[in-house]
Every structure is written in C-alpha cells, then in structure tokens.
Tab-separated table of C-alpha atoms in Angstrom:
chain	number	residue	atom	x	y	z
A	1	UNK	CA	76.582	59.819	118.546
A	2	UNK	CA	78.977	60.381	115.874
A	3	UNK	CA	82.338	62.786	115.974
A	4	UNK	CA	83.340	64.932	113.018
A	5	UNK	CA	86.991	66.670	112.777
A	6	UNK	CA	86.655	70.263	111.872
A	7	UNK	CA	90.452	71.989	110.388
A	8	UNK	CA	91.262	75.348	109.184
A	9	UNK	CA	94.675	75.170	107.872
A	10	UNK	CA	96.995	77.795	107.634
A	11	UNK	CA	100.366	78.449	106.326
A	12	UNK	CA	102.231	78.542	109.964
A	13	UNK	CA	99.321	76.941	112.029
A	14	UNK	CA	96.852	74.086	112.133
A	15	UNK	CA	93.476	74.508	114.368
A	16	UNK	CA	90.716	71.732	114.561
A	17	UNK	CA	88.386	71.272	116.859
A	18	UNK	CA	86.683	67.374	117.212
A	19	UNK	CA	82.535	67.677	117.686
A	20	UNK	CA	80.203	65.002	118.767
A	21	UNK	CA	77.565	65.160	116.564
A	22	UNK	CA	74.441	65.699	116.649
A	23	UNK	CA	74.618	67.462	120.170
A	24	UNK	CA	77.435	69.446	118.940
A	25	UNK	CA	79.248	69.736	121.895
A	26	UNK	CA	83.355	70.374	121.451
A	27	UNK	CA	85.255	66.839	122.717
A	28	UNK	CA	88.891	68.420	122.149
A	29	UNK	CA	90.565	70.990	120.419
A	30	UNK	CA	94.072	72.258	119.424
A	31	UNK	CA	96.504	74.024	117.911
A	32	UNK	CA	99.954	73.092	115.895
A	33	UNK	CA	101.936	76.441	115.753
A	34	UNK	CA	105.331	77.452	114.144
A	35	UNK	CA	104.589	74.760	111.436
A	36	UNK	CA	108.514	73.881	109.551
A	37	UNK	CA	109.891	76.281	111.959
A	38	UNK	CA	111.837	75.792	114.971
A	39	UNK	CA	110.290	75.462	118.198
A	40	UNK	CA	107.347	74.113	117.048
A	41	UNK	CA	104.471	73.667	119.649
A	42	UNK	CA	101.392	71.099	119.614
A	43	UNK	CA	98.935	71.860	122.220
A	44	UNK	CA	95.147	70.478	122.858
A	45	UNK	CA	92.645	71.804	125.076
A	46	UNK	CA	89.492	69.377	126.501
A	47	UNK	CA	86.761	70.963	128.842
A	48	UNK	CA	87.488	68.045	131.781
A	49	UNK	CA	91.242	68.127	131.269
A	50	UNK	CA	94.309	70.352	131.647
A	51	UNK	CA	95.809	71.967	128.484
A	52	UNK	CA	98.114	69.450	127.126
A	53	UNK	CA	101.526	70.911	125.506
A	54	UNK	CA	104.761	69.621	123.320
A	55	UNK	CA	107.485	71.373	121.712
A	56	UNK	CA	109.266	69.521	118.728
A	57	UNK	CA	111.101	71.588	116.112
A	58	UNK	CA	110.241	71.432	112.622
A	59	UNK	CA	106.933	69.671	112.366
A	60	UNK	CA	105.266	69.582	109.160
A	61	UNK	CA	102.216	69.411	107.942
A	62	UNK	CA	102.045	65.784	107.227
A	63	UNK	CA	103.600	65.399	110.962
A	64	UNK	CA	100.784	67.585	112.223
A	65	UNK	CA	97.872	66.355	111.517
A	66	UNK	CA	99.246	62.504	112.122
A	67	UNK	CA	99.982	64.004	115.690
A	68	UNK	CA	96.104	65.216	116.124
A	69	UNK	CA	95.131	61.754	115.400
A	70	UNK	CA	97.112	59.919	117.301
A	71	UNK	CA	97.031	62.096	120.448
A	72	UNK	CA	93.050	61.678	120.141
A	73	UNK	CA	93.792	57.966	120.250
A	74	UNK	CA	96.188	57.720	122.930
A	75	UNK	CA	94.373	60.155	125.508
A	76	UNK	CA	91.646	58.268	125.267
A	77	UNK	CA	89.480	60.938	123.434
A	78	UNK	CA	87.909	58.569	121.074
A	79	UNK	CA	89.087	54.460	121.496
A	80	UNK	CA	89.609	53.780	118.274
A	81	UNK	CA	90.016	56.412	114.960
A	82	UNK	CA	86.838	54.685	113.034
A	83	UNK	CA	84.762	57.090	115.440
A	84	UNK	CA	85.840	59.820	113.375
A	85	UNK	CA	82.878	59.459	110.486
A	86	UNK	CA	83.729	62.698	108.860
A	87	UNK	CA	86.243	65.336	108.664
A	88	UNK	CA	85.198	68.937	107.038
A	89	UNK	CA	88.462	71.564	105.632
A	90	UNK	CA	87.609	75.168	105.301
A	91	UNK	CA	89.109	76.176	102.029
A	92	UNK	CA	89.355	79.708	101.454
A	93	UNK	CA	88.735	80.341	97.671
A	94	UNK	CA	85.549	78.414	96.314
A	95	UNK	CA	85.191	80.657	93.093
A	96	UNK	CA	81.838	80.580	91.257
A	97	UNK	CA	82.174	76.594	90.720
A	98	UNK	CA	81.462	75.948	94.720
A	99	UNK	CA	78.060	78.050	95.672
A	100	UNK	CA	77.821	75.819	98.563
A	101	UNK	CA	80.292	73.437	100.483
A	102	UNK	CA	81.092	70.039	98.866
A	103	UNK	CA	82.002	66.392	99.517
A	104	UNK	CA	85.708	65.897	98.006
A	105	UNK	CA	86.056	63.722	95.440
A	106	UNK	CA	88.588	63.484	92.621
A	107	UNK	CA	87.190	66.051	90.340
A	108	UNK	CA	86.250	68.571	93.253
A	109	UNK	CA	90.189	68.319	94.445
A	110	UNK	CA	90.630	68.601	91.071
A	111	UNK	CA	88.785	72.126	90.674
A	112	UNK	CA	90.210	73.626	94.388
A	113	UNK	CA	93.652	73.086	92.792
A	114	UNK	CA	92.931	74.678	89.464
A	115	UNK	CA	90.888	77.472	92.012
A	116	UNK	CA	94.574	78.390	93.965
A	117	UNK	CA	95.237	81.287	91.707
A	118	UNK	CA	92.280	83.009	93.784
A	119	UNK	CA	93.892	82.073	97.031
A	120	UNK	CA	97.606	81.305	96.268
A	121	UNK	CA	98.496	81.355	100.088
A	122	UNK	CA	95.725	79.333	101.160
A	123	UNK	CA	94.218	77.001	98.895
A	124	UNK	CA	97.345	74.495	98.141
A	125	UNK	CA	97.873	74.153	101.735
A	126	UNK	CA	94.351	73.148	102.049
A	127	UNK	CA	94.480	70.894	99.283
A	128	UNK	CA	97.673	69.343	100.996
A	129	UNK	CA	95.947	68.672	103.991
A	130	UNK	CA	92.712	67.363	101.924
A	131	UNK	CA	95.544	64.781	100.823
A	132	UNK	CA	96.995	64.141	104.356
A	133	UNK	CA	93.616	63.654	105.849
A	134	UNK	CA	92.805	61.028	102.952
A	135	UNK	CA	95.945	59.175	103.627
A	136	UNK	CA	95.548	59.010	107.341
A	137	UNK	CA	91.583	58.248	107.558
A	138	UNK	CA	91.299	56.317	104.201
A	139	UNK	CA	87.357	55.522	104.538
A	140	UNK	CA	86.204	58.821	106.070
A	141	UNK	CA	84.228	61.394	104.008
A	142	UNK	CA	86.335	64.545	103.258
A	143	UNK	CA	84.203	67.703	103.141
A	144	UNK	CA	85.846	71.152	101.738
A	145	UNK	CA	83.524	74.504	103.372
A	146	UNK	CA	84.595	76.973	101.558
A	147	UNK	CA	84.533	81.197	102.554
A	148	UNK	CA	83.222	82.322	99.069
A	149	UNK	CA	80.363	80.145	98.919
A	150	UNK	CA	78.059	82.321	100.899
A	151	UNK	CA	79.194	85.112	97.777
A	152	UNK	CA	79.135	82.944	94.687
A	153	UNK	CA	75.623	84.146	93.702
A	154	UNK	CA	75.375	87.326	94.807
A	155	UNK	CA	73.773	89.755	92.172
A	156	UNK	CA	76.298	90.985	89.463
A	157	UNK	CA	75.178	94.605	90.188
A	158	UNK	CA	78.013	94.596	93.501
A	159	UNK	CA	79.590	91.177	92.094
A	160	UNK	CA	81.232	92.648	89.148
A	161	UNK	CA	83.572	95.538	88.687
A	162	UNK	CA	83.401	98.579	86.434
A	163	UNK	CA	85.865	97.483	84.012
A	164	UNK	CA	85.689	95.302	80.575
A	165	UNK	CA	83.070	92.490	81.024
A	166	UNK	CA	85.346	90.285	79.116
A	167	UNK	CA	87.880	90.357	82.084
A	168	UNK	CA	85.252	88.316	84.162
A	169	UNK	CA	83.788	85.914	81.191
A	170	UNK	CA	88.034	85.431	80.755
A	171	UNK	CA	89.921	85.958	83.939
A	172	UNK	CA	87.111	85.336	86.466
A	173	UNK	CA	87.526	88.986	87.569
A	174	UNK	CA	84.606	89.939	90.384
A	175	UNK	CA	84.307	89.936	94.168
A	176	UNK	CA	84.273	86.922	96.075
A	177	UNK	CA	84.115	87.767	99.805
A	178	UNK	CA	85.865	86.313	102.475
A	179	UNK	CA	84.437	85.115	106.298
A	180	UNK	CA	81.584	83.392	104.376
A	181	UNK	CA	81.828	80.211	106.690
A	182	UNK	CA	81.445	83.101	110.134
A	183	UNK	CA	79.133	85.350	108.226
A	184	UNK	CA	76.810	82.477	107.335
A	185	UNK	CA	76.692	81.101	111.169
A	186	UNK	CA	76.537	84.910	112.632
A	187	UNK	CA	73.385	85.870	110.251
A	188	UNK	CA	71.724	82.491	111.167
A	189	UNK	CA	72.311	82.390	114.851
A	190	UNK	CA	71.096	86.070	115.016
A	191	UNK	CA	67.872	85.120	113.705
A	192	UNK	CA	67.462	82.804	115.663
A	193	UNK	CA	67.883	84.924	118.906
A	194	UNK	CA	65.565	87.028	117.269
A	195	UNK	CA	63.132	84.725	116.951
A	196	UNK	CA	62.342	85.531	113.047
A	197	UNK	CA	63.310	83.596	110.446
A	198	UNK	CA	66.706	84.969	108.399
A	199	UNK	CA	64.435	85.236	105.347
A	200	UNK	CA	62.530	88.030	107.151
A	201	UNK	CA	65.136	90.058	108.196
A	202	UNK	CA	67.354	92.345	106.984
A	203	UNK	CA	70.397	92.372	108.530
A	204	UNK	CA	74.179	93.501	108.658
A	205	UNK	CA	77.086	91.031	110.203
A	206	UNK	CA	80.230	92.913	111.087
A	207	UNK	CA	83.292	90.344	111.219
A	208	UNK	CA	85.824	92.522	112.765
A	209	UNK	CA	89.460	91.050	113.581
A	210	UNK	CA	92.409	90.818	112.527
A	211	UNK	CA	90.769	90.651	108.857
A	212	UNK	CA	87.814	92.542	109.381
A	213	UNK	CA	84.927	91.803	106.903
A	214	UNK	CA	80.546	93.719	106.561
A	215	UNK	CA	78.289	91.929	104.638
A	216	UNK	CA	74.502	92.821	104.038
A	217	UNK	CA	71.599	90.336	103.889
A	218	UNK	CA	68.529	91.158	102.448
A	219	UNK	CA	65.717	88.318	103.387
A	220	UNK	CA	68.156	85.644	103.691
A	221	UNK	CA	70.245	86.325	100.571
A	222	UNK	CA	73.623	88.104	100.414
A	223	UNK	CA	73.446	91.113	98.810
A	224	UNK	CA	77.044	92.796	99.416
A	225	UNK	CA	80.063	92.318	100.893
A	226	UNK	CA	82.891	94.486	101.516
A	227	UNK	CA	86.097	91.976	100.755
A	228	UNK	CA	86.566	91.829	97.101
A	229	UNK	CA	88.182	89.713	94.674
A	230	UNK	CA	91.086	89.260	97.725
A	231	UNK	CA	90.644	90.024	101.202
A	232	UNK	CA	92.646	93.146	100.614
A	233	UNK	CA	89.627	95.382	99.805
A	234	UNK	CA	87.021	96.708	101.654
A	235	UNK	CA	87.668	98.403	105.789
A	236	UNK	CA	90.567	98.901	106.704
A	237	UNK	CA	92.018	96.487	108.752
A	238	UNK	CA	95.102	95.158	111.045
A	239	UNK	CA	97.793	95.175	108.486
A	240	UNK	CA	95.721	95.757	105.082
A	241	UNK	CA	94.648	99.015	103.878
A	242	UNK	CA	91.362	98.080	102.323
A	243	UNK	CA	90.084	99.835	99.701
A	244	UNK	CA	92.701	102.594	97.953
A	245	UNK	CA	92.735	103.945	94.720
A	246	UNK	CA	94.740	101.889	92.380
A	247	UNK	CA	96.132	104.600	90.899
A	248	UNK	CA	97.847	105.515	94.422
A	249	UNK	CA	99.537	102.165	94.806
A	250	UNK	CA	101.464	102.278	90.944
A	251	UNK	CA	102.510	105.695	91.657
A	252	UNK	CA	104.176	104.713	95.120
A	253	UNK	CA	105.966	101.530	93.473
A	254	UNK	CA	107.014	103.956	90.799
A	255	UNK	CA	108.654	106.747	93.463
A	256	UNK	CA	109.827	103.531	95.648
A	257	UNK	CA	111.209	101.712	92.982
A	258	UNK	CA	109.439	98.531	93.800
A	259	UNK	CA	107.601	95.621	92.198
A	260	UNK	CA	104.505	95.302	92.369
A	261	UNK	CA	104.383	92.527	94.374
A	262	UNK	CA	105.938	94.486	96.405
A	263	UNK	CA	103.748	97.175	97.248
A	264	UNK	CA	100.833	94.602	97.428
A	265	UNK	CA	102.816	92.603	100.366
A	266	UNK	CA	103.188	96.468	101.828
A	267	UNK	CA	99.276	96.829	101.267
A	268	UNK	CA	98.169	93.607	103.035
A	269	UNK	CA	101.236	93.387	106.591
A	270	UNK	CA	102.444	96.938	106.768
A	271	UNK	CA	98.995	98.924	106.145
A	272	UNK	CA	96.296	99.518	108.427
A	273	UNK	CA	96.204	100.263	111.866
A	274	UNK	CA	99.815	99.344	111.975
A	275	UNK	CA	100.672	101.598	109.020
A	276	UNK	CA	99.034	104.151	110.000
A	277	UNK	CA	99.858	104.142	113.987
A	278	UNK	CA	103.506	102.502	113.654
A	279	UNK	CA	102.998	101.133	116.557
A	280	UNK	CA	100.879	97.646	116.425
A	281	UNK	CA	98.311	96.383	114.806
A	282	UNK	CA	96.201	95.266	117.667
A	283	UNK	CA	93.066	97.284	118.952
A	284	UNK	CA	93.608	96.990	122.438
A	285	UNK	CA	97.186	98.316	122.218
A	286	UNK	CA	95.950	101.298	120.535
A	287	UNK	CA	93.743	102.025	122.701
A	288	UNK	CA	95.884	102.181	125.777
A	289	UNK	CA	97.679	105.189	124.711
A	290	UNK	CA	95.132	106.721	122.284
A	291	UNK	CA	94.942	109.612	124.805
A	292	UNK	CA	98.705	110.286	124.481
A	293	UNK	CA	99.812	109.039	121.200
A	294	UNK	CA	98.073	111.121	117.879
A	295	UNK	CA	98.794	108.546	115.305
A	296	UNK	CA	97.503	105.868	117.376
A	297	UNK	CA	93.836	107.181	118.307
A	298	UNK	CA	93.880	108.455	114.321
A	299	UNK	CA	94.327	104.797	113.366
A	300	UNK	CA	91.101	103.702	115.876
A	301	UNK	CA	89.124	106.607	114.232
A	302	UNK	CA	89.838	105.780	111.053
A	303	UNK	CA	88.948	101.845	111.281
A	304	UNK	CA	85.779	103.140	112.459
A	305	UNK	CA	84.838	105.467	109.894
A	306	UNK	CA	85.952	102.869	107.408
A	307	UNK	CA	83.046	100.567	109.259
A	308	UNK	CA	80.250	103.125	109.081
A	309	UNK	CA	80.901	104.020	105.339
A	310	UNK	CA	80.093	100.365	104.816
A	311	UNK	CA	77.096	100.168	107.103
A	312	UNK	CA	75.432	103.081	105.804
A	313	UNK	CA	75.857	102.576	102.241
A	314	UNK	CA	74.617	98.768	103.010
A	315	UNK	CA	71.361	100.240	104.840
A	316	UNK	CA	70.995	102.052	101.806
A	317	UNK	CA	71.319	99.071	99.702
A	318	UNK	CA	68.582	97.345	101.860
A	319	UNK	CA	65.939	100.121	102.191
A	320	UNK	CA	66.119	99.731	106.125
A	321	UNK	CA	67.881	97.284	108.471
A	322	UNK	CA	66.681	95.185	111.202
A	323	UNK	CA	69.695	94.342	113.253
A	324	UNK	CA	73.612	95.268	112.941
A	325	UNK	CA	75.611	92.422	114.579
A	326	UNK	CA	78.655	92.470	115.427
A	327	UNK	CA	80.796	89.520	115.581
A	328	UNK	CA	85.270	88.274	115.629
A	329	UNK	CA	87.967	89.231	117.728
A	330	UNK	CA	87.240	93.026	118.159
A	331	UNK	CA	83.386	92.789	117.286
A	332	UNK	CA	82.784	90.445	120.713
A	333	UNK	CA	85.628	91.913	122.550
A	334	UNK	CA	85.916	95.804	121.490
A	335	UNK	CA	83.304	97.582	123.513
A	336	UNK	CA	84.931	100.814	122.917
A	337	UNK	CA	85.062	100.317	118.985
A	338	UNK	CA	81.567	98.831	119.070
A	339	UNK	CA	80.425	102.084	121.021
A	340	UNK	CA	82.478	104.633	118.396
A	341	UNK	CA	80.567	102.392	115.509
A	342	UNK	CA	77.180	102.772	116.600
A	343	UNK	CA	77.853	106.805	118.047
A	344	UNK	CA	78.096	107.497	113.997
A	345	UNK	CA	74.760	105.729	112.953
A	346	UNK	CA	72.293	107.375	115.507
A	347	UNK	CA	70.402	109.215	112.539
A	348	UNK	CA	69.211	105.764	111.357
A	349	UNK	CA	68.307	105.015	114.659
A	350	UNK	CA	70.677	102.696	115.667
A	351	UNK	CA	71.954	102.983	119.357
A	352	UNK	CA	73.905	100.676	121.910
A	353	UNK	CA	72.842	100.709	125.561
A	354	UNK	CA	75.586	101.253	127.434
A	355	UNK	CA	75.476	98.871	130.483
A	356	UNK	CA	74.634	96.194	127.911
A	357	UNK	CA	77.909	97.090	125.709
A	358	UNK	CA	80.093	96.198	128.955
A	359	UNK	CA	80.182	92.743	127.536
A	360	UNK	CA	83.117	90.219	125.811
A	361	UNK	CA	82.568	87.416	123.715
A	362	UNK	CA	79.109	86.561	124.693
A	363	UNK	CA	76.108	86.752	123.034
A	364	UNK	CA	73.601	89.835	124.041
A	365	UNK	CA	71.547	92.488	122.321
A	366	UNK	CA	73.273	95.687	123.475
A	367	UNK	CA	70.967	98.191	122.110
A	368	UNK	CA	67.785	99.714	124.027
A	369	UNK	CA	64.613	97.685	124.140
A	370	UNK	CA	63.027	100.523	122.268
A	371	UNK	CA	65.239	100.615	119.379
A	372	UNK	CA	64.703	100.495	116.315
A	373	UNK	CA	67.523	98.478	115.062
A	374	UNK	CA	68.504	95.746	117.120
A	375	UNK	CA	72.248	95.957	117.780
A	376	UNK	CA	73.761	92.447	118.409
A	377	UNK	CA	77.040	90.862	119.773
A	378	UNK	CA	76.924	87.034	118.060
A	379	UNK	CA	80.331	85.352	118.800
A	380	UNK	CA	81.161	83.490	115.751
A	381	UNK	CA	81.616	79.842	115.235
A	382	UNK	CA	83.267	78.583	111.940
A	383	UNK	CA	84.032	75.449	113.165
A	384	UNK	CA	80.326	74.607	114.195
A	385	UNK	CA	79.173	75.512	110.493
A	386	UNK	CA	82.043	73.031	109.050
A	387	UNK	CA	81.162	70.215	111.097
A	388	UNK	CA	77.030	71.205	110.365
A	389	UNK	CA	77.939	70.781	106.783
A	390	UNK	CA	80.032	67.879	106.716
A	391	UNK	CA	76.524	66.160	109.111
A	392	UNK	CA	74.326	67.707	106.390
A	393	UNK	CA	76.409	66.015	103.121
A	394	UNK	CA	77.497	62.810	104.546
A	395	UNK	CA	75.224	61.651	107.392
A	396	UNK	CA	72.435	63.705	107.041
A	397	UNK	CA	71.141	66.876	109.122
C-alpha cells in the first residue's frame, strides 16, 4: 500500500484529498479556505473521524499546504511523511505541449510557467504550489494533470477558429477545453458501467456546475468540446455568459465606457444565470421561485437551451450517440434541469425515466430500459484520475 496526495489549487482555496493506492480508497481530505484573507479556516474530513476545524487569519499558501502535512502527521493519518510516495497538481492550462499529464521536472515547470498566459489566474498559483510541495517533500515525485490534455489533439476542424491561421502558428490561438481531468474519468467510468469498452461508444459527458462544460467522444477520442480557448465560451453558465458575439461585447464597453478588461471580468462573474436573473447564480435558488419570479425561470430555460444546442449539434457531429451522461454539481444533483435537458432531445430518442431521475449524486442510468440512448448520472472524480496518473507515471499502474 502506498498513499498519493491529490491538490487542486485555487486562488482563495486549497482542496486535496490523500488516497491509498492501489485500492484507492480516500484516507483524509480537506479544505484551506479564505487563503491571505482574514478568518481563514483549515478543515479535514476522515471517514472514521469527526470533521476537524481551525480558524487562523491570513494563511498563505506556503502556510497551507505545510499545515496539510503536518496535520496528516500529527493525527496519526500516516506515521511518518515518507508514506507519501507521490503527490499529483491539477494545472489548468496544459496547451498543445502537455497531450497527457506529466512528471515535473525542471524543464516541464519550466513550460507551465511560460504556459500562464493561457491560464493567468490559475497556472502561477499552481506552479507556486508545484514549488511548495518540492520544498516540503524533497524526494517525492511531483506530477502536474492538467484540464487541456484530454483537448490537445483534438482534430483542427473544431480546434481552430475561423480567423487568420497565422494567429495559431503565432499566438497559439485555438480551443483548449476545460474539465478535461472530470471529462476523462466521467467518459471512462461510463463505459465501464456499460460494460463496452470507451472505444466503442459514442458518447456525450455533460459537466454542469458552477462552470458548466459538453464534450463529445467519438470511439474513445475527443472530438469537441464546448469551452474554448478560456472557459468563458461555450453554455452559459453561473456567472459567465458563454458564447456571445464579439461584436456585442466592444459595442457595450464602447456605450459603458469601459476597458476591456472590464467587460471580460463582467462576462465571466456578473453574466449568466446571475446576469440574467439578478438574483443568484445558484440553480437551486432559482428554482425555488421560478414559479413567481420571470427573470429567474428565464435564466433556468435559457441554461437549458444553451445545453441542448450543444448536444444536438454534437450528435450531429457523431452520426448517433450511445449514452448522454451527465455529471458536476447540477448534473448529479439537478433532477429538474436534467429532466428540462432530456424533454428537448426526445426526437433523437433520448428519454429519462422518471422514478429513476429522483436521484442525487449517485451513479444510475435514468433513462428507460428500452431506450435508445442510455441517459447516465456518473458523479465525477478528479481527484481519483490525479492520483491514477501520478500511480501510472511514477509507480506504475
């Protein structure tokens, strides 16, 4: 038995999970919230123990993760930190130079730093934590999993964009995707409970959250996705619009008399279904007065008809589908969002069963045993793919 650190870093927040490997069963996991802020909170979870909480103000990200490891220590969680054989990052922006994830070493920190023009808010934190890690568990393999890896090769016929060709030999201008890392698991694990391999199905994974992601695989190879060269484009989402006409957004900074910086911020925390029903940007609250409040059931409708567009142009792209599965925070959880979906798709055959929808965050085929399309709720796992890849590159699957 081995254990392997999984993080996902974040600007605000630090989440890892700790795995013993190869059973992969979760040992601990936690949370550091309110990173450099006041009122700072470190909390772990373990299956046999109660949740385990401290507030501290100001912690940083050097302070954080030095807290994960030592709190593993001194609970008792692993007896002494040389148990720990590998630790795996997610890293958000991979570019076309990572096509799959990657042991760190000088020149591939190297290349995520030069990458952090694709992911300015994500990958230098990453990269900082990369170093931390390093520092604090010296002779333990670092592995970087990185979101656009699942998109690096996917054909230039959706990867590129209708503008000078030069722009992408130069500037590196195409789509790279986002939710690679839960896309990848979703697709596989779906396959699996279909008992088929991935590379004879055709299938589309619905990551719908707070960033909400579709992304169609044709025999095991991504064809499409719907994020683009930022996770601004594609559905709408929480607090980003998704895809709008360009021309739209220079026009509004022009009447607003705003940069365009500006107007991008407004695009990606003010948009969506909080733009649109000034009210939240959660799902659930949404849907508690959709029957009274206009603006908010026109914000639900219009999530979902941003979903089918993609679907049904996707099941275009693939000449047929298999299975739509739906996975993330309103995918496992929003059986009333899952059920408006699917109501729009019944010419291609796809229907939910509605006794089997009445289910949250658990895996379950929901459609009709009859069906022609298989309709799927896959909870997704990101962390279980990191630590699977950092077994695969450093100790062997």
């Amino acid at each position: 038995m081995t254990k392997i650190l999984a993080v996902n870093a974040g600007s605000s927040t630090l989440k890892w999970k700790l795995f013993s490997m190869p059973d992969e069963t979760v040992i601990a996991s936690g949370l550091v919230d309110r990173l450099n802020l006041p009122g700072s909170i470190f909390t772990v979870k373990r299956p046999d123990a109660e949740k385990y909480e401290v507030k501290k103000d100001n912690i940083d990200y050097h302070l954080a993760a030095a807290m994960v490891l030592t709190h593993l220590k001194d609970a008792g969680i692993v007896k002494h930190l040389h148990e720990i054989t590998g630790v795996g990052h997610r890293i958000v922006a991979g570019g076309e130079v990572f096509t799959d994830s990657a042991v760190i070493t000088d020149e591939s920190l190297r290349q995520i730093h030069e990458l952090a023009e694709f992911a300015p808010l994500h990958n230098p934190i990453e990269e900082e934590y990369i170093k931390i890690f390093q520092q604090l568990l010296p002779d333990v393999p670092q592995v970087a999993v990185f979101d656009t890896a699942l998109y690096a090769n996917m054909p230039k016929i959706n990867a590129l964009y209708p503008i000078p060709y030069e722009y992408y030999k130069q500037y590196g201008a195409r789509k790279y995707g986002a939710h690679g890392t839960s896309h990848r698991y979703v697709s596989a694990r779906a396959a699996e409970l279909l008992g088929k391999p991935l590379s004879d199905l055709k299938l589309i994974t619905l990551h719908l959250g707070s960033g909400s992601s579709v992304t169609a695989f044709d025999h095991g190879h991504v064809i499409d996705t719907s994020m683009g060269f930022t996770p601004l484009a594609g559905v709408m989402m929480a607090t980003r619009s998704g895809d709008i006409d360009p021309s739209l957004v220079s026009f509004l900074a022009e009447k607003m008399g705003v940069k365009m910086s500006e107007m991008i911020d407004i695009l990606n925390h003010k948009s969506g279904l909080l733009g649109i029903s000034q009210l939240s940007p959660d799902q659930r609250d949404l849907e508690k007065v959709q029957d009274s409040n206009p603006q908010a059931k026109l914000a639900l409708d219009m999530f979902a008809n941003r979903v089918v567009r993609y679907i049904g142009s996707y099941i275009a792209e693939l000449n047929g589908l298999d299975a739509l599965v739906f996975t993330a925070g309103s995918g496992e959880n929003g059986i009333d969002m899952r059920q408006k979906i699917v109501d729009q798709l019944s010419y291609f055959g796809i229907q939910i069963d509605h006794d089997r929808n009445q289910v949250r965050g658990k895996e379950r085929v929901i459609s009709p045993d009859d069906a022609p399309v298989t309709v799927m709720v896959v909870p997704t796992n990101e962390e279980l793919m990191i630590v699977r890849d950092v077994q695969r590159l450093t100790q062997g699957a």
